[in-house]
N, CA, C and O atoms as a Tinker XYZ file with bonds, in Angstrom:
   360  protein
     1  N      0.844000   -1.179000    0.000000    73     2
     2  CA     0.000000    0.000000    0.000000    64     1     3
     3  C      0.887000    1.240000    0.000000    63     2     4     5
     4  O      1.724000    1.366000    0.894000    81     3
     5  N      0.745000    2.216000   -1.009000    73     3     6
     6  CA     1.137000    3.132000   -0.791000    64     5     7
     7  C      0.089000    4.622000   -0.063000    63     6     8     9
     8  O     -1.127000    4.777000   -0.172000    81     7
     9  N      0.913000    5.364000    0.524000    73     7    10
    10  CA     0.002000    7.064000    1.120000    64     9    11
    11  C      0.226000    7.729000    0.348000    63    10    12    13
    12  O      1.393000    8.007000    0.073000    81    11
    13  N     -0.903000    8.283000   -0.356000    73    11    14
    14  CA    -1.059000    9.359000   -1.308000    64    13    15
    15  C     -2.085000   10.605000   -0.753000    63    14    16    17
    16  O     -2.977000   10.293000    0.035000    81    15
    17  N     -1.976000   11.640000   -1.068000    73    15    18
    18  CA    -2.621000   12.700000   -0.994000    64    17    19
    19  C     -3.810000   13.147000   -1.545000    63    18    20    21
    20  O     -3.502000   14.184000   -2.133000    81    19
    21  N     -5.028000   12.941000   -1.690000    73    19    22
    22  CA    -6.204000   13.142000   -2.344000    64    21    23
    23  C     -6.659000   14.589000   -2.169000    63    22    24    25
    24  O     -6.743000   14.777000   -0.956000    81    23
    25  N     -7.023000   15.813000   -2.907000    73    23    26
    26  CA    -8.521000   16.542000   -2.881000    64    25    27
    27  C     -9.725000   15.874000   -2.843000    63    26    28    29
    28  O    -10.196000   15.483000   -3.911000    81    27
    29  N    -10.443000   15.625000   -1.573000    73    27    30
    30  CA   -11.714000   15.437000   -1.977000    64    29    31
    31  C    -12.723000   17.125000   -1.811000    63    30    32    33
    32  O    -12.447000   18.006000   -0.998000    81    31
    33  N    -13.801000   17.167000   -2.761000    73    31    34
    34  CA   -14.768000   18.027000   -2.563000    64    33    35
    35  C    -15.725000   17.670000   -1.894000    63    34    36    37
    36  O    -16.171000   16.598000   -2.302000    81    35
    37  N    -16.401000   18.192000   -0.809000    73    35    38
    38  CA   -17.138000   18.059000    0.001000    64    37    39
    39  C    -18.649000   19.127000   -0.018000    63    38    40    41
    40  O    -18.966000   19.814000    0.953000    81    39
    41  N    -19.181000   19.092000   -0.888000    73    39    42
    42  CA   -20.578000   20.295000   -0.664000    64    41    43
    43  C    -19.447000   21.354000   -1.645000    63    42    44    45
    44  O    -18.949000   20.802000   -2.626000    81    43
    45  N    -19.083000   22.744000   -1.393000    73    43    46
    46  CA   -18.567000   23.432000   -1.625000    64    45    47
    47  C    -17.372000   24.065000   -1.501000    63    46    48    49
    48  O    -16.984000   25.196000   -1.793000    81    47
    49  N    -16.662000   22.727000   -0.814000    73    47    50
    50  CA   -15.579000   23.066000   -0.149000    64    49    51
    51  C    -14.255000   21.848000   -0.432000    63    50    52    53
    52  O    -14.658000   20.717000   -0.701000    81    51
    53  N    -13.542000   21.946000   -0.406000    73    51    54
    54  CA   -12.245000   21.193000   -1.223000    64    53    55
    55  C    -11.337000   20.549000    0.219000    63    54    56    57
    56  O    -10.658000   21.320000    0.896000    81    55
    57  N    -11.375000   19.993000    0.344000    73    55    58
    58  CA   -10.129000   19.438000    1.882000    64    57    59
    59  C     -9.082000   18.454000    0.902000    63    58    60    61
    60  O     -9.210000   18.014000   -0.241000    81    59
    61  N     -7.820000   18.318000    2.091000    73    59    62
    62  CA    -6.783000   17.365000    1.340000    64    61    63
    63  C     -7.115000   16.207000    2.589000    63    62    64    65
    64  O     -7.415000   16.564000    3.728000    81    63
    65  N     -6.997000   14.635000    2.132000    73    63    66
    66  CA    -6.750000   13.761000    3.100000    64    65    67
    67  C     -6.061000   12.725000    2.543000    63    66    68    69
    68  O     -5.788000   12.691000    1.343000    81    67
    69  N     -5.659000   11.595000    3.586000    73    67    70
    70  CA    -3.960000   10.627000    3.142000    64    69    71
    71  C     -5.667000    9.219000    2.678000    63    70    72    73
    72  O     -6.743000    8.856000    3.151000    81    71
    73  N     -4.553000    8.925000    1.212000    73    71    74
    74  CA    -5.564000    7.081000    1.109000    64    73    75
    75  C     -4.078000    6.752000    0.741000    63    74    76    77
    76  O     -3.019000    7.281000    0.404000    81    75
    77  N     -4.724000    5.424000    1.044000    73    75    78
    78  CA    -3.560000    4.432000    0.707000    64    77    79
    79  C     -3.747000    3.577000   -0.544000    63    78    80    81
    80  O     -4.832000    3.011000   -0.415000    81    79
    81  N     -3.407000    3.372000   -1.226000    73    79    82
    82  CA    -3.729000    2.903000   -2.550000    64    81    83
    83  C     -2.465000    1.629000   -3.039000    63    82    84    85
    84  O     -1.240000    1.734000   -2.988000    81    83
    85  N     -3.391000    0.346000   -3.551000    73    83    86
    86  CA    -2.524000   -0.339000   -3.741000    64    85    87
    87  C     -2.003000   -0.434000   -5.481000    63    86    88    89
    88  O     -2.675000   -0.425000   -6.512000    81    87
    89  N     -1.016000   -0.494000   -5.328000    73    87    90
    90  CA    -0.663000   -0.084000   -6.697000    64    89    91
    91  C     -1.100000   -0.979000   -8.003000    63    90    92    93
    92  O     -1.325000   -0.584000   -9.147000    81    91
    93  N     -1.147000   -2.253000   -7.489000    73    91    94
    94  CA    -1.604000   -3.736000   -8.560000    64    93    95
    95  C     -3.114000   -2.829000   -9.101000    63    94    96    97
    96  O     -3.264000   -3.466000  -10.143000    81    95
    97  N     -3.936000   -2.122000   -9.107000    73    95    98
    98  CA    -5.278000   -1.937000   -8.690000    64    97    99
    99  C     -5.096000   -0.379000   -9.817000    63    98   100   101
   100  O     -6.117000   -0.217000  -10.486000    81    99
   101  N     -4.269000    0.429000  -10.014000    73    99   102
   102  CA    -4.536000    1.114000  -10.707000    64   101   103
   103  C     -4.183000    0.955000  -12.150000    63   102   104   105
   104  O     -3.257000    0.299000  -12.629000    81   103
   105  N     -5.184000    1.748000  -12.816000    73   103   106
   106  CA    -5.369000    1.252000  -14.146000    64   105   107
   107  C     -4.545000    2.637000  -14.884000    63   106   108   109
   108  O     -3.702000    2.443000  -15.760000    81   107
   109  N     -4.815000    3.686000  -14.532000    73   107   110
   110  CA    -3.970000    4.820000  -15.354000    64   109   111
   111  C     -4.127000    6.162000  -14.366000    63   110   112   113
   112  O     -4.840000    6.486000  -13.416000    81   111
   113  N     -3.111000    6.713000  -15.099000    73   111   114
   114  CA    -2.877000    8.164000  -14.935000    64   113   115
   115  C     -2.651000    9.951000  -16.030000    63   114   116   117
   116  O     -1.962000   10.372000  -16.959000    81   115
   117  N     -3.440000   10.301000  -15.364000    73   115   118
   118  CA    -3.541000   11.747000  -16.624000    64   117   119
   119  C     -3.212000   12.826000  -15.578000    63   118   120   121
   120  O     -3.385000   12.773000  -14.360000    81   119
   121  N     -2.746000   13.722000  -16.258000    73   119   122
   122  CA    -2.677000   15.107000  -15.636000    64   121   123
   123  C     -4.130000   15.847000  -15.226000    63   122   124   125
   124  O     -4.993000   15.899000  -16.101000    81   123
   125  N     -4.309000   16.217000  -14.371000    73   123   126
   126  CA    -5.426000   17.037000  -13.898000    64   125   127
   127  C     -5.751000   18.673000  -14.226000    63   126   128   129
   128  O     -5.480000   19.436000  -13.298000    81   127
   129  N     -6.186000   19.148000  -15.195000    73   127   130
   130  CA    -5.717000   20.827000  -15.292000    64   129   131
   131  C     -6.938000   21.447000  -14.726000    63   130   132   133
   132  O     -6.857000   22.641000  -14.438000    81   131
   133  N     -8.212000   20.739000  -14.493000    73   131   134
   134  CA    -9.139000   21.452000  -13.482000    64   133   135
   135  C     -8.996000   21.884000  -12.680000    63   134   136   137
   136  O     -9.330000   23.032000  -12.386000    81   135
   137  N     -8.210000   20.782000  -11.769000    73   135   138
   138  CA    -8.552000   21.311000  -10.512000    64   137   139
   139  C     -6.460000   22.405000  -10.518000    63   138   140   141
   140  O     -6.292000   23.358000   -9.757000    81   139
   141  N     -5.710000   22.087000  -11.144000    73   139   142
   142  CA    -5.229000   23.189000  -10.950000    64   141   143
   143  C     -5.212000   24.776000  -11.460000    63   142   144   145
   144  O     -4.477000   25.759000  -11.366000    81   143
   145  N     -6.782000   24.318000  -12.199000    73   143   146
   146  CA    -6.890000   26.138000  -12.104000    64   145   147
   147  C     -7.890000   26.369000  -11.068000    63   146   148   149
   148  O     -8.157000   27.541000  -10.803000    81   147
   149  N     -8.486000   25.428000  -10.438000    73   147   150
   150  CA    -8.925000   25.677000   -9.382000    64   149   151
   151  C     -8.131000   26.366000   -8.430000    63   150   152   153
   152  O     -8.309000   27.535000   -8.089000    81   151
   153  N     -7.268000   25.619000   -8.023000    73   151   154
   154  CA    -5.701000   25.930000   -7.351000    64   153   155
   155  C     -5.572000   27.630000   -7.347000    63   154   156   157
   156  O     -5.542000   28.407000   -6.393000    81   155
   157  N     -5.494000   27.933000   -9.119000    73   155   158
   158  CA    -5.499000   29.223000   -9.303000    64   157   159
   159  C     -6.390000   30.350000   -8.524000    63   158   160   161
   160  O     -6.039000   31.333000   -7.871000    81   159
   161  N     -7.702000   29.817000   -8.852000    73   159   162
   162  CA    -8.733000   30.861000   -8.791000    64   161   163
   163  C     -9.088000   30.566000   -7.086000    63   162   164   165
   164  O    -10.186000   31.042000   -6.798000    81   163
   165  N     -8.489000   29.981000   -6.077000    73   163   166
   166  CA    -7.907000   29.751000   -4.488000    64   165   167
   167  C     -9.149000   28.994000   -3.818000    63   166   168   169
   168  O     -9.583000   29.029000   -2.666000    81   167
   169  N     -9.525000   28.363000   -4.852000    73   167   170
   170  CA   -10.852000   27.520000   -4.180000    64   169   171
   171  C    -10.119000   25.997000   -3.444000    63   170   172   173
   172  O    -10.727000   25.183000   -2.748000    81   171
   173  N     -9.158000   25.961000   -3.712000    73   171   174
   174  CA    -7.888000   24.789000   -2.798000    64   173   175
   175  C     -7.953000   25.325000   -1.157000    63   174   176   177
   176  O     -8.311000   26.364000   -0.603000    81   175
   177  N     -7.517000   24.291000   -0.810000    73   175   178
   178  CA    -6.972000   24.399000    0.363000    64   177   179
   179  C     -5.987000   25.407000    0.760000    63   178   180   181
   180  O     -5.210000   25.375000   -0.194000    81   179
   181  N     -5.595000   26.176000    1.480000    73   179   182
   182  CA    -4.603000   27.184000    1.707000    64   181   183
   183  C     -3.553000   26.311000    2.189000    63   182   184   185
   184  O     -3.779000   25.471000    3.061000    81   183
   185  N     -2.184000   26.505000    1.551000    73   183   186
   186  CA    -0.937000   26.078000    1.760000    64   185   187
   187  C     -0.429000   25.158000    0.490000    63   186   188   189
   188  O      0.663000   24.609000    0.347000    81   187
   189  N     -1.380000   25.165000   -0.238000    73   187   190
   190  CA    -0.483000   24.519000   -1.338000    64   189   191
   191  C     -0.025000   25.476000   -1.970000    63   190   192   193
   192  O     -0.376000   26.636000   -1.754000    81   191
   193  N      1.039000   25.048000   -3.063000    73   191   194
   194  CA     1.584000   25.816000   -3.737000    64   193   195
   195  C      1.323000   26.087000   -4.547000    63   194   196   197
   196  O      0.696000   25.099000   -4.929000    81   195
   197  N      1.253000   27.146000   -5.708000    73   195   198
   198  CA     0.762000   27.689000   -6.996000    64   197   199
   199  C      1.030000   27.039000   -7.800000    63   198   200   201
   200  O      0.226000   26.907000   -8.723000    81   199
   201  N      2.126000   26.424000   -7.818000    73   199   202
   202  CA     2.855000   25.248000   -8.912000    64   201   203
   203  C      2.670000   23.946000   -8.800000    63   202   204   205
   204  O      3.362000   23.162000   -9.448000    81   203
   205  N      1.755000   23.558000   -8.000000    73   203   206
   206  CA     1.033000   22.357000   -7.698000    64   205   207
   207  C      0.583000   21.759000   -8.802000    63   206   208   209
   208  O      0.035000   22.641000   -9.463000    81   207
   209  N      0.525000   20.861000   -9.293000    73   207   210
   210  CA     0.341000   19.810000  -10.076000    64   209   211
   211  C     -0.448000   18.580000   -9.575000    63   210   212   213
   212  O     -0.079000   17.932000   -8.595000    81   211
   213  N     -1.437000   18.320000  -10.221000    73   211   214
   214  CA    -2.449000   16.972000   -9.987000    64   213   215
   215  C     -2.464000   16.331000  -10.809000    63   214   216   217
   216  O     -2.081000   16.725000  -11.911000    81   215
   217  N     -3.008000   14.813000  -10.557000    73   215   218
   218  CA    -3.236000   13.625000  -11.246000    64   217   219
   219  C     -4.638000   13.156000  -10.853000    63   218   220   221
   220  O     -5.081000   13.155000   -9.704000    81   219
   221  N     -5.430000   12.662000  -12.218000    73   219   222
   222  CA    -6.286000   11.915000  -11.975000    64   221   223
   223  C     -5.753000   10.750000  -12.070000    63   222   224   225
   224  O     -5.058000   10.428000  -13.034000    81   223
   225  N     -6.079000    9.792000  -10.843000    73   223   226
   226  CA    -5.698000    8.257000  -11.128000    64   225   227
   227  C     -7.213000    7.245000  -10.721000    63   226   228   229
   228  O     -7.998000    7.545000   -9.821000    81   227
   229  N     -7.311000    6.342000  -11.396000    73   227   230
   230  CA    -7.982000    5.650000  -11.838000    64   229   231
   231  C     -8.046000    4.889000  -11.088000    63   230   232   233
   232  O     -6.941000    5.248000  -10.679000    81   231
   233  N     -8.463000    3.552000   -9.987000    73   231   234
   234  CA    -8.782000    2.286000   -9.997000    64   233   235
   235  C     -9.339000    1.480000  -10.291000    63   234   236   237
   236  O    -10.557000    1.633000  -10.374000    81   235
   237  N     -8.830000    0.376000  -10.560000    73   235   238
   238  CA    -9.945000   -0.571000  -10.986000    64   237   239
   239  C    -11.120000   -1.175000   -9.549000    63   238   240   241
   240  O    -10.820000   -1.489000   -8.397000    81   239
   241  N    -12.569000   -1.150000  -10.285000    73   239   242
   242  CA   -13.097000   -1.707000   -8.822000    64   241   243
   243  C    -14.305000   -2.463000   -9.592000    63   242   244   245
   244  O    -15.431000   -1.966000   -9.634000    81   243
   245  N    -14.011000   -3.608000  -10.151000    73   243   246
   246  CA   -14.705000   -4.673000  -10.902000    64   245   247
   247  C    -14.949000   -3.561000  -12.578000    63   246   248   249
   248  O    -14.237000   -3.245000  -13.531000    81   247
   249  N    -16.167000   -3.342000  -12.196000    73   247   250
   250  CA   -16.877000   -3.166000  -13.317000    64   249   251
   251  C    -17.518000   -1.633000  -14.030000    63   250   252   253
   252  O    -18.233000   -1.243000  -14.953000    81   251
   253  N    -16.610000   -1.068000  -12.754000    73   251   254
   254  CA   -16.641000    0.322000  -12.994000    64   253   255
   255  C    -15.134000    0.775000  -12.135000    63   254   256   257
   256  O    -14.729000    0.353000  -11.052000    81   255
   257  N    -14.585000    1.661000  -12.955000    73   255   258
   258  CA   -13.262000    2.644000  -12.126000    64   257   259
   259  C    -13.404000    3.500000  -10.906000    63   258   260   261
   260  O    -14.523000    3.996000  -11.041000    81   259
   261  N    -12.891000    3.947000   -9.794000    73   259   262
   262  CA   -12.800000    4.829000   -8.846000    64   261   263
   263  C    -11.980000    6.034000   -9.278000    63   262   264   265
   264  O    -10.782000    5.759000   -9.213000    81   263
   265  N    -12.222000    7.340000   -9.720000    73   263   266
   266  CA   -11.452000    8.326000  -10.088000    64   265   267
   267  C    -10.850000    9.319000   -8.737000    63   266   268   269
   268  O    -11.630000   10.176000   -8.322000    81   267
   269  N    -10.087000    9.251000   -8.364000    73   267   270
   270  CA    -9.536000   10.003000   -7.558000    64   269   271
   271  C     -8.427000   11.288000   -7.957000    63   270   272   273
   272  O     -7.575000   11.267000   -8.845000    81   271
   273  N     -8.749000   12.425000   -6.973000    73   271   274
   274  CA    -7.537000   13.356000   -7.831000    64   273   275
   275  C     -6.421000   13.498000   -6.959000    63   274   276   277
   276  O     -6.905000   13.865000   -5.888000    81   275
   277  N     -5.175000   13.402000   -6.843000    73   275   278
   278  CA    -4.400000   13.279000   -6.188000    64   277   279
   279  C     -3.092000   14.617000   -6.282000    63   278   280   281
   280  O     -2.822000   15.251000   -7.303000    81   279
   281  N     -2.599000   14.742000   -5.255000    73   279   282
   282  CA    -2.065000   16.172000   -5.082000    64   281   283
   283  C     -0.395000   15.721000   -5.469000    63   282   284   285
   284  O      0.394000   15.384000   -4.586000    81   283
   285  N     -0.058000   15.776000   -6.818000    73   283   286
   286  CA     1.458000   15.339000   -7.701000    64   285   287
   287  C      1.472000   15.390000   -9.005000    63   286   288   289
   288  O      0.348000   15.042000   -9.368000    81   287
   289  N      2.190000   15.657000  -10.004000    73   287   290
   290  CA     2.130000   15.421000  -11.364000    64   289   291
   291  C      2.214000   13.774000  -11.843000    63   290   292   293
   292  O      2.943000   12.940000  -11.305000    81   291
   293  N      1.685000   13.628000  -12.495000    73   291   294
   294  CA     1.183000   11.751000  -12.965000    64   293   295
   295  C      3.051000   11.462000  -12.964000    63   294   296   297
   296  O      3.188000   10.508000  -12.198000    81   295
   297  N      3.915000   11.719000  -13.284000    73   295   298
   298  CA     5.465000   11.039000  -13.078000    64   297   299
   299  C      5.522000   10.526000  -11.529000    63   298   300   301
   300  O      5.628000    9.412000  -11.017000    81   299
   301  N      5.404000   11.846000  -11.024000    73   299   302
   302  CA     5.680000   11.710000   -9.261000    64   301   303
   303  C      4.973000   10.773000   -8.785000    63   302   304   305
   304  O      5.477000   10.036000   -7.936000    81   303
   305  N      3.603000   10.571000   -9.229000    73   303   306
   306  CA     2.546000    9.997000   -8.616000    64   305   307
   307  C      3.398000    8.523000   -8.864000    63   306   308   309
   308  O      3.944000    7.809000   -8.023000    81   307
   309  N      3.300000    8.361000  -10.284000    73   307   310
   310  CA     3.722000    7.016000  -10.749000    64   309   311
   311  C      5.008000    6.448000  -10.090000    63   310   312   313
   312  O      5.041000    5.236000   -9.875000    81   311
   313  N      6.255000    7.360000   -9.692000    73   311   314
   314  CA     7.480000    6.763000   -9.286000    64   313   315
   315  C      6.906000    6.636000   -7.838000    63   314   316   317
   316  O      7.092000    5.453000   -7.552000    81   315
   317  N      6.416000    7.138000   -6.978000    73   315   318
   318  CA     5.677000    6.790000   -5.749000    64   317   319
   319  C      4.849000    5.202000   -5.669000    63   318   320   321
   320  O      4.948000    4.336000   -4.799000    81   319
   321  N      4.127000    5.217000   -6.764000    73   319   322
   322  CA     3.176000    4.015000   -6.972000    64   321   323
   323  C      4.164000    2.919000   -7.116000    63   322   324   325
   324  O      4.132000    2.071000   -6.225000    81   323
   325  N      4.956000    2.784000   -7.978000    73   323   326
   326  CA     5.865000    1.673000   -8.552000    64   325   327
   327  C      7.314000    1.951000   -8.231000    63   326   328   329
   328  O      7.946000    0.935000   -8.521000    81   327
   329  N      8.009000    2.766000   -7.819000    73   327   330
   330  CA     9.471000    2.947000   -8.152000    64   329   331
   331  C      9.714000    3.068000   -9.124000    63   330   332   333
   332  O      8.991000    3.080000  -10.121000    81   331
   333  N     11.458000    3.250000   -8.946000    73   331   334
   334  CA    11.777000    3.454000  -10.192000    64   333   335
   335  C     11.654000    2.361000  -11.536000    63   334   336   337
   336  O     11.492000    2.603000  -12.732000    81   335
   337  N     11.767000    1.380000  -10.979000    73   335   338
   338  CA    12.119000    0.467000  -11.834000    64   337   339
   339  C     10.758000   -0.795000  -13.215000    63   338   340   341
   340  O     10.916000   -1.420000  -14.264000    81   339
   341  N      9.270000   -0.422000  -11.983000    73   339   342
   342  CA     7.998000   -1.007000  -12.760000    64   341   343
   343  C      7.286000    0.190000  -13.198000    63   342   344   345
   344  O      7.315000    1.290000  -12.646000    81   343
   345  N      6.575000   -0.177000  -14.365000    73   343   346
   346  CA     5.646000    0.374000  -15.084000    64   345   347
   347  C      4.190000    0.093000  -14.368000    63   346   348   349
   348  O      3.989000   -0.681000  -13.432000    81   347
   349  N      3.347000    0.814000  -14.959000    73   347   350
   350  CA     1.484000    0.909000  -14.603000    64   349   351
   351  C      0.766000   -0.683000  -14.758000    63   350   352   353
   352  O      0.712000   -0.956000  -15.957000    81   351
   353  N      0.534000   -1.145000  -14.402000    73   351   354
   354  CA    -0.132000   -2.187000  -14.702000    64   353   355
   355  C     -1.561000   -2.410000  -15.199000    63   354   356   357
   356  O     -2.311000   -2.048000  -14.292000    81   355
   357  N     -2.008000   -2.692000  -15.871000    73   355   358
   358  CA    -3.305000   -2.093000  -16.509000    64   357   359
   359  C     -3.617000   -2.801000  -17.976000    63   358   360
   360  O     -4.602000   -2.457000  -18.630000    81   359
């Protein structure tokens, strides 16, 4: 299991919290540019940085995906998920 950083939205309001995510289980990763112009326009959490970078990552959960947005650019996310050395599994 890895700890990753999620935005979840809640009603109108954006919080950060830790999931743990197992890596066999995700299916892909894309860059997020919503929510970092969200970021922009300060509807984020206070304390991130302007240069913040997100990922949507994917799980598999049978027969439909779990989309989560996670607080890293899809590289970072990915060398976190796998190391250096494995690829995405999917």
């Amino acid at each position: 299991m890895i700890k990753l950083v999620e935005i979840v939205r809640q009603l109108n309001q954006y919080d950060l919290r830790e999931v743990f995510i197992n890596p066999n289980h995700v299916v892909s990763l894309r860059e997020d540019n919503h929510t970092k112009q969200l970021l922009g326009e300060g509807k984020l959490p206070k304390g991130l940085d302007e240069r913040q970078s997100f990922t949507k990552l994917v799980l598999d959960k049978g027969t439909v995906g779990l989309e989560l947005t996670i607080v890293g650019n899809p590289a970072s996310v990915e060398t976190k998920l796998n190391g250096e050395k494995r690829v995405l599994n999917g």
